[in-house]
Structure formats: structure tokens, C-alpha cells
Short mmCIF file of C-alpha atoms in Angstrom, two decimals:
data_model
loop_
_atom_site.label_atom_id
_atom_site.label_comp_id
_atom_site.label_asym_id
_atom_site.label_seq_id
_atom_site.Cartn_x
_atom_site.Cartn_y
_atom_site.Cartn_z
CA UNK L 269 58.20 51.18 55.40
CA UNK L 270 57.56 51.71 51.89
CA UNK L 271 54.64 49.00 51.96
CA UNK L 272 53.47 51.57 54.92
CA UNK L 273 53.86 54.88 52.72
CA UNK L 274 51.88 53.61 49.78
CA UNK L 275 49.32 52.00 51.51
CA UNK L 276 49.32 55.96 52.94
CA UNK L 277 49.45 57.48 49.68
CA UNK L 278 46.93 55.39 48.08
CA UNK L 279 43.98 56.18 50.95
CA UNK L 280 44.42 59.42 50.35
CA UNK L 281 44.70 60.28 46.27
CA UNK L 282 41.83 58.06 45.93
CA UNK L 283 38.44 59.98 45.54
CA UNK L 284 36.56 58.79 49.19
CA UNK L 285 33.49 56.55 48.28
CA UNK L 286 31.00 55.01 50.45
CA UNK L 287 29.07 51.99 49.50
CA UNK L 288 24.74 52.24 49.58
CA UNK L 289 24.93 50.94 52.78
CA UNK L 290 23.63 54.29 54.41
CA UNK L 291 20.15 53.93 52.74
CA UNK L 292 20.03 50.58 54.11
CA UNK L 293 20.64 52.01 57.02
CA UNK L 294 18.41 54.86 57.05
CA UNK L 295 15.59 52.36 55.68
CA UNK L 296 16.03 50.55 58.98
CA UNK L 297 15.90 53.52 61.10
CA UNK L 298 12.80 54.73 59.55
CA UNK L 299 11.57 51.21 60.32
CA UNK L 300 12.50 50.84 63.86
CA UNK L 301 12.55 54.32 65.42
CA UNK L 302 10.09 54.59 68.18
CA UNK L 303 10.44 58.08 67.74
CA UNK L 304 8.82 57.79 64.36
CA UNK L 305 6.33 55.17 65.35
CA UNK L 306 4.52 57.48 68.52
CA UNK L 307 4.86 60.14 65.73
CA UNK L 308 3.12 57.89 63.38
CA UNK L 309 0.48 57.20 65.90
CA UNK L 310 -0.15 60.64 67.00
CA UNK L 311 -0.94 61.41 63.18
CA UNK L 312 -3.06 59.44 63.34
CA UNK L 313 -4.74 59.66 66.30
CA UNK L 314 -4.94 63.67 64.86
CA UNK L 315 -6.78 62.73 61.56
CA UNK L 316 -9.14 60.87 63.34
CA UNK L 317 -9.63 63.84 65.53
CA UNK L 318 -10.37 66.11 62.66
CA UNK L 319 -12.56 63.59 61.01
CA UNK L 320 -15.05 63.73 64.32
CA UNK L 321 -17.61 66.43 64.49
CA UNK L 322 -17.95 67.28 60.93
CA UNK L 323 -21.60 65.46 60.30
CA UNK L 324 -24.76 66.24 61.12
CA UNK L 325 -25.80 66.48 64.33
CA UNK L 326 -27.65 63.27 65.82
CA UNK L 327 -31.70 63.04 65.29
CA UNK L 328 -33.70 64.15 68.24
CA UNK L 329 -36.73 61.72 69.79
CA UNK L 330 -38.70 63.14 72.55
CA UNK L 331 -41.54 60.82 74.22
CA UNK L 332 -44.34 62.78 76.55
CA UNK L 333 -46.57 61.38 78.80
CA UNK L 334 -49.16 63.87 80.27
CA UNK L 335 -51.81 62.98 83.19
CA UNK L 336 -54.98 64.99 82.60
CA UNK L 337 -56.55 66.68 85.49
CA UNK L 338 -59.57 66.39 86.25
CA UNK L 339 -59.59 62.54 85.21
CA UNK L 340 -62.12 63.17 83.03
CA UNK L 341 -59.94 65.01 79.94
CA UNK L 342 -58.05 62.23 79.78
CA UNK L 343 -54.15 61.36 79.53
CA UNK L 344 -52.13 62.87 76.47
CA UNK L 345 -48.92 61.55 74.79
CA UNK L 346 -46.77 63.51 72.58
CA UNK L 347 -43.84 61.89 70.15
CA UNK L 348 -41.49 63.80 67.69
CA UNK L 349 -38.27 62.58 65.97
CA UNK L 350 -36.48 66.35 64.71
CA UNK L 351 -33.26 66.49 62.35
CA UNK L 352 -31.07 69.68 62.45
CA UNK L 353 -29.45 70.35 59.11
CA UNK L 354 -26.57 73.54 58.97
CA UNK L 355 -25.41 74.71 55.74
CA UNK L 356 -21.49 74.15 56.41
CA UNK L 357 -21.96 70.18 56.94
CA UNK L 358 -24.52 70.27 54.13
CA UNK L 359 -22.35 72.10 51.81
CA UNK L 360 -19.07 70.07 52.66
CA UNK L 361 -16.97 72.82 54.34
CA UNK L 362 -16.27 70.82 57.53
CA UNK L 363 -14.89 67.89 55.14
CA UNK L 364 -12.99 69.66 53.21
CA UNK L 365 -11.29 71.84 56.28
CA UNK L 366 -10.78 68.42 58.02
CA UNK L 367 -8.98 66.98 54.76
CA UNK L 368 -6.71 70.11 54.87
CA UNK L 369 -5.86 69.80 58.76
CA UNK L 370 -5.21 65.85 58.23
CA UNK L 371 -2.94 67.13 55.17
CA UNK L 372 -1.09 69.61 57.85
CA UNK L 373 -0.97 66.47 60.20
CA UNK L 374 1.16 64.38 57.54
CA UNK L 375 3.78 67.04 56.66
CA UNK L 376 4.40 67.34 60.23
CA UNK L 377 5.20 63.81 60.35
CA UNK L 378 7.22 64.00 57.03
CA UNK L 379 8.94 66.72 59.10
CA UNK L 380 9.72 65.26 62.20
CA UNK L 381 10.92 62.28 59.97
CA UNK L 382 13.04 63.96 58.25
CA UNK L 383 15.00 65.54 61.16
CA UNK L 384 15.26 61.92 62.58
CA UNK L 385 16.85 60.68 59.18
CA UNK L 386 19.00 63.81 58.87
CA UNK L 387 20.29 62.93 62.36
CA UNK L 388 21.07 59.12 61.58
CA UNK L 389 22.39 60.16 57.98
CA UNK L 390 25.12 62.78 59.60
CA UNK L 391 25.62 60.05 62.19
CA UNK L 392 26.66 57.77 59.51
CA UNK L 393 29.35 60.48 58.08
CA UNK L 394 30.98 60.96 61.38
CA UNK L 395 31.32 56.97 61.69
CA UNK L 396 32.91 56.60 57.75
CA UNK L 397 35.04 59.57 59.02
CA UNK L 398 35.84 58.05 62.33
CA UNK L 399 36.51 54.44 60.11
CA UNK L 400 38.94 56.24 57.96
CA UNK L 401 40.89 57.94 61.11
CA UNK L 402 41.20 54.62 62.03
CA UNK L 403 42.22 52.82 59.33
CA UNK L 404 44.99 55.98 59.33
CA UNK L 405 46.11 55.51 62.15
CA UNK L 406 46.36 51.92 61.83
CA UNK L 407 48.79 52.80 59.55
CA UNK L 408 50.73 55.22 61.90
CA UNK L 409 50.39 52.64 64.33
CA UNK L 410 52.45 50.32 62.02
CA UNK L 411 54.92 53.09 61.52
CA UNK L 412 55.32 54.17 64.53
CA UNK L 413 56.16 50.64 66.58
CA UNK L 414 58.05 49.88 63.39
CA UNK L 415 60.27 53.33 64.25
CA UNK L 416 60.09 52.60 68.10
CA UNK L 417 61.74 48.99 67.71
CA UNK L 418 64.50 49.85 65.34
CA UNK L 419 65.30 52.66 68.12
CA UNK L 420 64.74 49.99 70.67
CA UNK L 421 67.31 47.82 69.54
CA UNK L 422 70.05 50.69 68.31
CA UNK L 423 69.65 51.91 72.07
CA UNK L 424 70.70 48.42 72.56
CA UNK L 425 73.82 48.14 70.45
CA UNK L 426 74.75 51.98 71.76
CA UNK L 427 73.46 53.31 67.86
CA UNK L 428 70.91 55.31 69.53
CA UNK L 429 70.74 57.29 72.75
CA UNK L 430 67.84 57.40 75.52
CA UNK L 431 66.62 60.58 74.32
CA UNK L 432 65.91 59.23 70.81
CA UNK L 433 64.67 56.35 72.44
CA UNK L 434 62.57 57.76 73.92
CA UNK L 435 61.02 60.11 71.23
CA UNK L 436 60.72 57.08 69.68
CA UNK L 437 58.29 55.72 72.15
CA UNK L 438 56.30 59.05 73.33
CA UNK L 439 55.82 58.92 69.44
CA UNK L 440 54.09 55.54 69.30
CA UNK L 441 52.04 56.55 72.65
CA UNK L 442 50.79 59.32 71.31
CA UNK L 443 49.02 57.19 68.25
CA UNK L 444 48.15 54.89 70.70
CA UNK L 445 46.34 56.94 72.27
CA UNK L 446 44.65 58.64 69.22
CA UNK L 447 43.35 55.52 68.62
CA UNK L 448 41.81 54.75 71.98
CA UNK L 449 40.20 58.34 71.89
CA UNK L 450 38.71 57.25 68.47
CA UNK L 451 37.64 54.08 69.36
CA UNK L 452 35.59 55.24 72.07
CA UNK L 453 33.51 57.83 69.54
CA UNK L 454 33.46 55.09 67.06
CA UNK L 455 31.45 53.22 69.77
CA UNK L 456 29.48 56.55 71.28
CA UNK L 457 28.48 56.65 67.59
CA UNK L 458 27.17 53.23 66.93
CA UNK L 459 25.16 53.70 70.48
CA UNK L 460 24.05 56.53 68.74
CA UNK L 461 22.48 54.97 65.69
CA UNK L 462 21.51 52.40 68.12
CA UNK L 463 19.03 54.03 69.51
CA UNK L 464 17.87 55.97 66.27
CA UNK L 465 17.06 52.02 65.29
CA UNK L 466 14.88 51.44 67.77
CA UNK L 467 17.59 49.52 69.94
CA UNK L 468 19.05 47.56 67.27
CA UNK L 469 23.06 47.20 66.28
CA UNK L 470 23.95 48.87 63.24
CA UNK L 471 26.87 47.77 61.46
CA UNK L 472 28.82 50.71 58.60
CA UNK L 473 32.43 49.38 58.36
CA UNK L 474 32.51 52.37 54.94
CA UNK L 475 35.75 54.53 55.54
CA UNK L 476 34.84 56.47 51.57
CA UNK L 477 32.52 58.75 51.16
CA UNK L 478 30.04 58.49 47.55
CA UNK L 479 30.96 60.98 45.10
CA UNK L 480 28.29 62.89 44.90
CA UNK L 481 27.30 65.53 42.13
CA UNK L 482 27.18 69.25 43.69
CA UNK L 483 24.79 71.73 42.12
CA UNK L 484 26.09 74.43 40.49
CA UNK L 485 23.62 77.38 40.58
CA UNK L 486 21.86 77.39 44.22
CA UNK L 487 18.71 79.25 42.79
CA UNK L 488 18.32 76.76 40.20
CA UNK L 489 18.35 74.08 42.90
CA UNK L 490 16.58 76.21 45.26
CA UNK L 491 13.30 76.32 42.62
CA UNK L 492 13.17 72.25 43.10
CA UNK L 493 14.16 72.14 46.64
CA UNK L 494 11.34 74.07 47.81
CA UNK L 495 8.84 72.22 46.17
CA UNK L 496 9.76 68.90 48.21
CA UNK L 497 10.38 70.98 51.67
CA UNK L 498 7.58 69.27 54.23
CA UNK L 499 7.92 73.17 56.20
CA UNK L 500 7.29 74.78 53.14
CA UNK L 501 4.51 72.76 51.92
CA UNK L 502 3.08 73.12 55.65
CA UNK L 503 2.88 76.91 55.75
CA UNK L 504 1.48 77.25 52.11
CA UNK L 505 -1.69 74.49 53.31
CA UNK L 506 -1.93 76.28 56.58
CA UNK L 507 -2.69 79.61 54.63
CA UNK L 508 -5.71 77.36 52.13
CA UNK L 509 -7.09 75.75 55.28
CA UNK L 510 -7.44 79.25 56.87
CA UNK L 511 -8.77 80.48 54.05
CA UNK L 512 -11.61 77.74 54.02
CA UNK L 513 -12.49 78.58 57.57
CA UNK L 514 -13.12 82.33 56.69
CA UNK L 515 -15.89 80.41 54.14
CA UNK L 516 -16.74 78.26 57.11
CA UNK L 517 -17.55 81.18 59.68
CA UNK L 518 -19.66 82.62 56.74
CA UNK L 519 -21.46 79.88 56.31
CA UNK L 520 -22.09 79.38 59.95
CA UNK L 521 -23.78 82.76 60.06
CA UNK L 522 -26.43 81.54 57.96
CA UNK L 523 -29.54 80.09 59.16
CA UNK L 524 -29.61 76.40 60.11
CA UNK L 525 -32.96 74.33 59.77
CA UNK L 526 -34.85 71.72 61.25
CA UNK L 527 -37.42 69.41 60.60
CA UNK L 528 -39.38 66.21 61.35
CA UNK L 529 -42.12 64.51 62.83
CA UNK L 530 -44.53 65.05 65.51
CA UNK L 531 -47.41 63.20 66.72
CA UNK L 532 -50.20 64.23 69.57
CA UNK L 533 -52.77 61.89 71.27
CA UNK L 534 -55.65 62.81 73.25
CA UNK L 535 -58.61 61.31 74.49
CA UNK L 536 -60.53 61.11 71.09
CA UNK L 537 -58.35 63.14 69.14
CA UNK L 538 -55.05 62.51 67.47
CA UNK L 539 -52.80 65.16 66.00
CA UNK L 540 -49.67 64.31 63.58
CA UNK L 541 -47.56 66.45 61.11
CA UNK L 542 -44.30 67.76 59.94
CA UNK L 543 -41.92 69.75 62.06
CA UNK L 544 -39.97 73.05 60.50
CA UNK L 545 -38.13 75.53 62.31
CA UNK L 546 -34.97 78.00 62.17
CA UNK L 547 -32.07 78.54 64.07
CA UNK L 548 -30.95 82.30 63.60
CA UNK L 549 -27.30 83.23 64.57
CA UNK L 550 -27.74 86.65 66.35
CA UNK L 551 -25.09 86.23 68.69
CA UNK L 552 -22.89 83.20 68.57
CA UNK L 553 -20.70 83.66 65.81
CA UNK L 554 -19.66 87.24 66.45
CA UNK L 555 -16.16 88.10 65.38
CA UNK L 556 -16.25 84.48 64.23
CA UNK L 557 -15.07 86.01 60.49
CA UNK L 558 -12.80 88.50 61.35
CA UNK L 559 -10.79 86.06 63.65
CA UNK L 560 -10.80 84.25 60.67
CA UNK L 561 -9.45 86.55 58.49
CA UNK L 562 -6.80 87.67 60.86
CA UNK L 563 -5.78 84.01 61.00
CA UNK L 564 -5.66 84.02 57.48
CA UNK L 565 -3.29 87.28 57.07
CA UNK L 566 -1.17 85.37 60.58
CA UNK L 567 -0.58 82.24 58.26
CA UNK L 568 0.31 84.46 55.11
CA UNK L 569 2.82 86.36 56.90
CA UNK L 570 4.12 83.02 58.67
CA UNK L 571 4.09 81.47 55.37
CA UNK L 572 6.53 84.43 53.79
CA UNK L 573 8.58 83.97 56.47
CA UNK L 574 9.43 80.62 56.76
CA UNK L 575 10.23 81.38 53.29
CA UNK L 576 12.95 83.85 53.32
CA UNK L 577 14.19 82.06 56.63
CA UNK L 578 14.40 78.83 54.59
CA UNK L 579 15.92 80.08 51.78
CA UNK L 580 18.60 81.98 53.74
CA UNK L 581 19.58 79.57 55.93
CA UNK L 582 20.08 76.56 52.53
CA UNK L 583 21.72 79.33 50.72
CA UNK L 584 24.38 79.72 53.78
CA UNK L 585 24.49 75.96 53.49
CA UNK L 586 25.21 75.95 50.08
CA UNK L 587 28.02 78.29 50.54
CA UNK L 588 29.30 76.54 53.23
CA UNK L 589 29.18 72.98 51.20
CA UNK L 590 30.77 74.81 48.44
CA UNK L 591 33.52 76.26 50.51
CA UNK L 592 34.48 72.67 52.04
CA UNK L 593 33.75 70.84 48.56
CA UNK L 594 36.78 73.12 47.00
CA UNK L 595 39.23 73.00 50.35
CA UNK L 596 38.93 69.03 50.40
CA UNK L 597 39.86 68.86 46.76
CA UNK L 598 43.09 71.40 47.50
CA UNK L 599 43.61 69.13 50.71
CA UNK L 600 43.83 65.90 48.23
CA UNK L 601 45.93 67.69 45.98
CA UNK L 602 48.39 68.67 48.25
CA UNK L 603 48.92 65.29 49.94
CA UNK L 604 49.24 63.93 46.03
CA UNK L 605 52.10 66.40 45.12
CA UNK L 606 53.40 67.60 47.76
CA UNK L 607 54.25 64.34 50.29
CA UNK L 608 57.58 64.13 51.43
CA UNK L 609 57.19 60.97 53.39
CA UNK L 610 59.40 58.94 51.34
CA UNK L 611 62.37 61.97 51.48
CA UNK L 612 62.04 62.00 55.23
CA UNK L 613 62.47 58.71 55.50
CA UNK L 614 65.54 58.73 52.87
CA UNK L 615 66.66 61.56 55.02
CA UNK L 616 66.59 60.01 58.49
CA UNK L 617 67.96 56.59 57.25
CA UNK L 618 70.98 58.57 55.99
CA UNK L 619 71.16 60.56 59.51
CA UNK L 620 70.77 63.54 57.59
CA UNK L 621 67.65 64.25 60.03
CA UNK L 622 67.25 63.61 63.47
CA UNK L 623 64.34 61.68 64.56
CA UNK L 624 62.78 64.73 66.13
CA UNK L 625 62.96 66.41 63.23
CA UNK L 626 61.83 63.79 61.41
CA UNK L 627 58.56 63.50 63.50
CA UNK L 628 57.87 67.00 63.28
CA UNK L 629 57.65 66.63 59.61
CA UNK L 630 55.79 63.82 59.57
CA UNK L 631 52.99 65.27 62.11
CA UNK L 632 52.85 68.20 59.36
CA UNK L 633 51.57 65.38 57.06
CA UNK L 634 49.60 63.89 59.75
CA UNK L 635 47.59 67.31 60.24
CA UNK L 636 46.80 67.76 56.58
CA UNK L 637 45.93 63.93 56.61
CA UNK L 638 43.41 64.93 59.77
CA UNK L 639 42.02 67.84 57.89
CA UNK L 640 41.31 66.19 54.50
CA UNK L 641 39.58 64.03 56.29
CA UNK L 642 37.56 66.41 58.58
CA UNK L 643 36.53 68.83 55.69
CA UNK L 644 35.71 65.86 53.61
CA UNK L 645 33.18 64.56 56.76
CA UNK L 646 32.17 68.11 56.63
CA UNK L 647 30.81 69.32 53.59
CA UNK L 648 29.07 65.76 53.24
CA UNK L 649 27.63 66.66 56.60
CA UNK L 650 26.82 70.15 54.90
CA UNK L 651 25.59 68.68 51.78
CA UNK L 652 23.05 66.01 53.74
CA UNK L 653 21.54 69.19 55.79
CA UNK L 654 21.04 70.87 52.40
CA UNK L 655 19.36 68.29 50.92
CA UNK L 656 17.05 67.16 53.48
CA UNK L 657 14.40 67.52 52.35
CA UNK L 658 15.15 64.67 49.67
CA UNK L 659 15.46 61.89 52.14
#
């Protein structure tokens, strides 16, 4: 028994620390999710898309053959080779717009990656949670049979009555059964990162959580956080690239040339020169600009917004991670100065407490036990949302 209560004692004055093995882990799911692979693909597959269209359009060779009537005049053939040329391909507009859009394209990705990592890395607190549970209640387990055979055999030498006994045994049922219930998350869990790997196992056997260092001022952190936030970064590029279409839809009202070749045969005669002519834009770009500029004004207000949203929501976080950091810490110091285990036992040894009693008391340490635990798996769950954008 005393074995039992230090082993308990120990697990639970000891800061909780994980090993590195969740990088590993989240290394491999990075590597394996399919998620992240079509999302990879479709990136892709985007920049491509805004890297077609952006040249010059294609040369133009027309061929004519012309029968001359009457006879006599003769047949005539014509042949030209023309080139269009329009000041936004020229000038490098398209380009640059297309580099923007493929820069949107990627901090999508980095977004959608990040949620998938986020999801894998809270995964991997609820299983070092669910592995210290365990490892808890392996330890209640111990006690609890321990309690229920020493009851056991008193009933049997008329020390102990059935009612006793049977506390005894309702006692070790009920951890029995705590155990079952967390052995099947354990394993809904590891399914869980399962599939985040692309369908392979994942082992994470942790049951201690890394001491991490918590900021202290949240604007301070908030200045760098920002900088590194894919949803951020997105909204700010969306508000350049719209910017460089307004440009764009000027340019496009501008005249576009052409020029080239052209040669005409006739009986006798033969005609050759250069080509030159002008494409004015009277109607087709109408509105073109001031679409443009309300898309502009649309990102900047979008842009603002995800911006106060953003920093709202990681400053609730932050409170929140705060709030948990500081009740896990009271939690630990409790259970250090304030665990009675060994006097209970003393107590009902002596008789001077029945064995309800006895439990009750126990399952008081128990619950604090439970909620160390579960505002320790918390805040780290907190603290990984916060900092997602780091991953």
C-alpha cells in the first residue's frame, strides 16, 4: 500500500513532461496526410492556372487564294503573318498579378496545413492525457483489488461483513470500468491520428506533458504572432494583388497594337509590306476600374477584419491558457500538501474509519487527481491553438 501511495504521490508532484515525440509525429502526418497531398496538388494545379494566359497572344497567318473572273485577270494570292502586342503583357502586369495569386495559393495551403497539424497536435494531448489516466488508474486498480481481497478474506474469517464486502468490490468495478471506458478513447484516438497519417499506426506511449514557457504580455506576443499567421498574411496580399488589378484595368484601357507582314500576288504584279493597326477599347472594359477599386476597398475592409477577429479570438485564448496554466499549478499544489492518503489508510487499518468512509475520501483525491490532469490536457490544448500558427 505504501509502494501504491508513493508511486501516487510521485506522478503527480512531478512537473508533467512529454518527450519530442509529437514533432515526430506531426512530421509524419505532414508527410502522409492525403488531406495535405490533394491540397498540395490543387496548389498546384492553381499556380499553373494563373501562370496561363498572361503572354502574348499567338501570331496570326492567313493564306488567300482568289480565282479571277474573267480568266483573263488572272488568279491572286494574299499571305500575312500579324502579332498583337497589349500594354499589360508588355509591361509585366499579368506576371506580376499571377505571382501574387500563386502567393495567395500557398498561404492557403500553409493554412489548411496548419489546421490539419493543429488537429493531430491536440490529438496527441488528449492521448498523453488519456496515457496518464491510465497509468492512474493502474494504480487504483492495484489499490483497489488489493482492498477488495483483504475484505474478501475477512468476510471469510467473519472480520468483515457482506456489506463491506461488497463496497469493497463495487469499488474495484467501478475502476474497472474507468479503465475500459478509457481504453476504448485511447484506441478512438490512435484511429484518429491514424487517419491524419495517411492510414498509418502511430505509436505516443508519453503520459507528461513538455514544460513549456508561457508568454507573459499577450500584445507583446501578439506583434510576432501576427507576422507568421498564413490568414493574416493572406488578407494583407489579397489587398496588393487587388491593388495591381486596378493598374491592370488601366492599362487595359489603353490602346493595343498590331503589326506584321503582308504579301499580295497578282498576275504581273506583286505587293509586300508591313502591317500596323490599333485596337481601341470603346466599350469592353467599362466599369472594368471601378470594379476594381471596389474590390480593392472589399479586400481592405476584409483585411481589417480578419484582423480584429484574429486578434480577439488569440487574446480569449490567451486568457483562457492563462486561466488553466495557474489552476493546474494550484491543482499540483494541493495534491503535494494536502494528500491524506496515507492518514486514511492509518485510519481505516485502525478501524477508526469505515471503509465507506474511507472510499469517499479517497474519491475526493481521485477527483482532484482527474482534474489536474484534465486542466493540465487543457491549457496545453489552449496553448497549441494559440500558437498555431508556429507549427
Amino acid at each position: 500500500m505504501k509502494k501504491i501511495l508513493f508511486l501516487l504521490t510521485a506522478c503527480l508532484s512531478l512537473p508533467l513532461a512529454a518527450q519530442d515525440n509529437i514533432g515526430r509525429i506531426l512530421s509524419s502526418v505532414e508527410e502522409n496526410n492525403t488531406t495535405l497531398k490533394a491540397l498540395r496538388e490543387s496548389t498546384e494545379a492553381q499556380k499553373l492556372e494563373h501562370k496561363t494566359g498572361i503572354f502574348l497572344e499567338n501570331p496570326e497567318l492567313s493564306f488567300n487564294y482568289l480565282w479571277g473572273s474573267p480568266g483573263r485577270i488572272g488568279n491572286r494570292t494574299d499571305v500575312s503573318v500579324s502579332q498583337k502586342f497589349d500594354i499589360p503583357t508588355l509591361s509585366g502586369l499579368k506576371s506580376k498579378i499571377a505571382d501574387g495569386q500563386n502567393n495567395l495559393a500557398e498561404l492557403q495551403y500553409l493554412a489548411g496545413r496548419m489546421d490539419i497539424l493543429l488537429e493531430a497536435k491536440q490529438s496527441c494531448f488528449d492521448l498523453i492525457y488519456l496515457n496518464a489516466l491510465k497509468k492512474e488508474m493502474e494504480i487504483r486498480y492495484g489499490h483497489a483489488r488489493t482492498i477488495a481481497h483483504a475484505f474478501d478474506e475477512m468476510l471469510k474469517q467473519g472480520d468483515a461483513n457482506r456489506l463491506e464486502y461488497n463496497k469493497a468490490q463495487l469499488n474495484l468495478s467501478a475502476v474497472e470500468g474507468e479503465m475500459a471506458r478509457i481504453a476504448i478513447e485511447r484506441d478512438a484516438l490512435l484511429s484518429g491520428l491514424k487517419r491524419l497519417n495517411g492510414g498509418q499506426d502511430i505509436a505516443l506511449d508519453d503520459a507528461r506533458f513538455d514544460d513549456i514557457p508561457f508568454p507573459l504580455d499577450f500584445d507583446e506576443w501578439y506583434a510576432q504572432a501576427e507576422q507568421r499567421n498564413p490568414v493574416l498574411e493572406y488578407v494583407r496580399r489579397e489587398v496588393d494583388v487587388s491593388k495591381k488589378r486596378v493598374s491592370l484595368s488601366r492599362a487595359m484601357n489603353l490602346p493595343a497594337l498590331s503589326g506584321g507582314y503582308m504579301s499580295e500576288k497578282v498576275t504581273g504584279e506583286h505587293f509586300q509590306g508591313v502591317m500596323l493597326g490599333v485596337t481601341i477599347p470603346l466599350w469592353d472594359n467599362r466599369n472594368r476600374v471601378r470594379q476594381a477599386k471596389a474590390a480593392v476597398r472589399a479586400a481592405e475592409m476584409r483585411s481589417e477584419d480578419a484582423k480584429q477577429q484574429l486578434y480577439g479570438h488569440l487574446q480569449s485564448l490567451y486568457n483562457r491558457a492563462a486561466g488553466l496554466k495557474l489552476s493546474a499549478a494550484k491543482y499540483r499544489k494541493s495534491l503535494t500538501s494536502l494528500n491524506n492518503a496515507d492518514l486514511l489508510k492509518t485510519a481505516l487499518d485502525a478501524g477508526e474509519i469505515s471503509l465507506l468512509e474511507y472510499i469517499v475520501e479517497m474519491g475526493l483525491l481521485y477527483e482532484t487527481v482527474n482534474k489536474t490532469l484534465e486542466t493540465e490536457r487543457d491549457f496545453y490544448k489552449a496553448y497549441a491553438e494559440l500558437s498555431a500558427a508556429m507549427l
